[in-house]
CSV table of C-alpha atoms in Angstrom, one decimal:
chain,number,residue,atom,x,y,z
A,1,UNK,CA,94.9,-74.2,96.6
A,2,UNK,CA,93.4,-76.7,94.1
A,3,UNK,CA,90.3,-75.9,95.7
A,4,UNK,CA,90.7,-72.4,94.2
A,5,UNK,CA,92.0,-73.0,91.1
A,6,UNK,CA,89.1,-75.7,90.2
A,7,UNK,CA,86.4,-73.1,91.9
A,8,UNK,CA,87.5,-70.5,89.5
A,9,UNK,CA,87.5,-72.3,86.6
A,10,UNK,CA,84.2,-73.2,87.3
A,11,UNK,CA,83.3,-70.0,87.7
A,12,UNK,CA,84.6,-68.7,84.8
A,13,UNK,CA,83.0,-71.6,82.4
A,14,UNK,CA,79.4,-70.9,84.4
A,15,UNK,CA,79.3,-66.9,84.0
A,16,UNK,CA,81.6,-66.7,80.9
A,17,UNK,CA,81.0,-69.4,78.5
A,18,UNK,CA,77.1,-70.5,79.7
A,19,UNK,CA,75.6,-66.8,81.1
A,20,UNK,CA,74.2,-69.0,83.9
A,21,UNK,CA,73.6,-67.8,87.6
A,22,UNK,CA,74.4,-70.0,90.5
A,23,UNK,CA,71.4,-71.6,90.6
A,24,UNK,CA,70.7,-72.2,87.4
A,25,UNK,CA,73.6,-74.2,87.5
A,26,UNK,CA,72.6,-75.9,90.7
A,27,UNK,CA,69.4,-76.7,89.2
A,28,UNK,CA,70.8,-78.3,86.0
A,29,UNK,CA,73.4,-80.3,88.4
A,30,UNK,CA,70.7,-81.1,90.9
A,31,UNK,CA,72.7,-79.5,94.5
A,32,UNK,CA,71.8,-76.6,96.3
A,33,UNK,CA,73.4,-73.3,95.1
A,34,UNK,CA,75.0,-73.0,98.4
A,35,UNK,CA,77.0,-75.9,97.8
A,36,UNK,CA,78.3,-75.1,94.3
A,37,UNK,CA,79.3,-70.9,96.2
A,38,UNK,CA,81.3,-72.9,98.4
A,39,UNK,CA,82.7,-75.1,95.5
A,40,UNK,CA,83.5,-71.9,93.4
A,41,UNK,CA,85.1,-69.9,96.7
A,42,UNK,CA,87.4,-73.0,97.2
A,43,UNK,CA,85.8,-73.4,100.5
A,44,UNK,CA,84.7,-76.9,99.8
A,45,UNK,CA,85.8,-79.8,98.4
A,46,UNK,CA,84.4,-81.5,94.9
A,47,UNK,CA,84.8,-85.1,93.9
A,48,UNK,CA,85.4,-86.2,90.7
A,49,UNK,CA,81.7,-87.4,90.1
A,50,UNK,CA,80.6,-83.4,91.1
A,51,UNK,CA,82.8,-82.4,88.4
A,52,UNK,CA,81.9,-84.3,86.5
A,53,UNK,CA,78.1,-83.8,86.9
A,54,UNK,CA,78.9,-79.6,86.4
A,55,UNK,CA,81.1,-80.4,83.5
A,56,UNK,CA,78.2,-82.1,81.9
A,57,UNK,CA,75.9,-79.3,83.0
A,58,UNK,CA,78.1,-77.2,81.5
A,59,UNK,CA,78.2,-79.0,78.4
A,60,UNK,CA,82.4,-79.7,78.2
A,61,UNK,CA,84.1,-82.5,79.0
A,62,UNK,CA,86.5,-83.6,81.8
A,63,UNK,CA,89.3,-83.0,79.5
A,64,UNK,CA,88.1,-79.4,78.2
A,65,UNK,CA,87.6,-78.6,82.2
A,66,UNK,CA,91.4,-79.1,82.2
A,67,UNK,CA,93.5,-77.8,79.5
A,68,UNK,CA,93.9,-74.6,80.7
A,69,UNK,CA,96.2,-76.3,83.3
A,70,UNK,CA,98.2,-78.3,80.6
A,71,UNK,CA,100.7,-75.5,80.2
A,72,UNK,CA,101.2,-75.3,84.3
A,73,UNK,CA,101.4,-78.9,84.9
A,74,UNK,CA,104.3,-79.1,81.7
A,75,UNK,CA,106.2,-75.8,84.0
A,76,UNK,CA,106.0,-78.2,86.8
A,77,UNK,CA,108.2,-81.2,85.4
């Protein structure tokens, strides 16, 4: 489920915030645009160093990638 959740966010900050196409992306991380699909369907899994690498592609930082989730995690205590 995290999977998900992280795909979608990526999604959403690639398309939304940057206009960029998969491969655009791919190329500015340096992976193959079938790896980053399969990171954005939840099908596969990212480390923190990926997300890192996207997040800086993406031009936000670990901590921006994540605040939409602040209010969930707080629901969750």
């Amino acid at each position: 489920m995290l999977n998900k959740i992280i795909g979608k966010r990526i999604k959403e900050l690639r398309t939304i915030a940057n206009d960029l196409s998969q491969e655009q992306l791919a190329s500015l991380v340096g992976c193959d645009r079938a790896y980053l699909s399969r990171i954005e369907s939840g099908k596969q899994n990212i480390t923190i160093v990926s997300l890192n690498q996207i997040c800086n592609a993406l031009g936000i930082s670990l901590k921006k990638f994540f605040e939409p989730f602040n209010d969930e995690i707080k629901e969750r205590e």
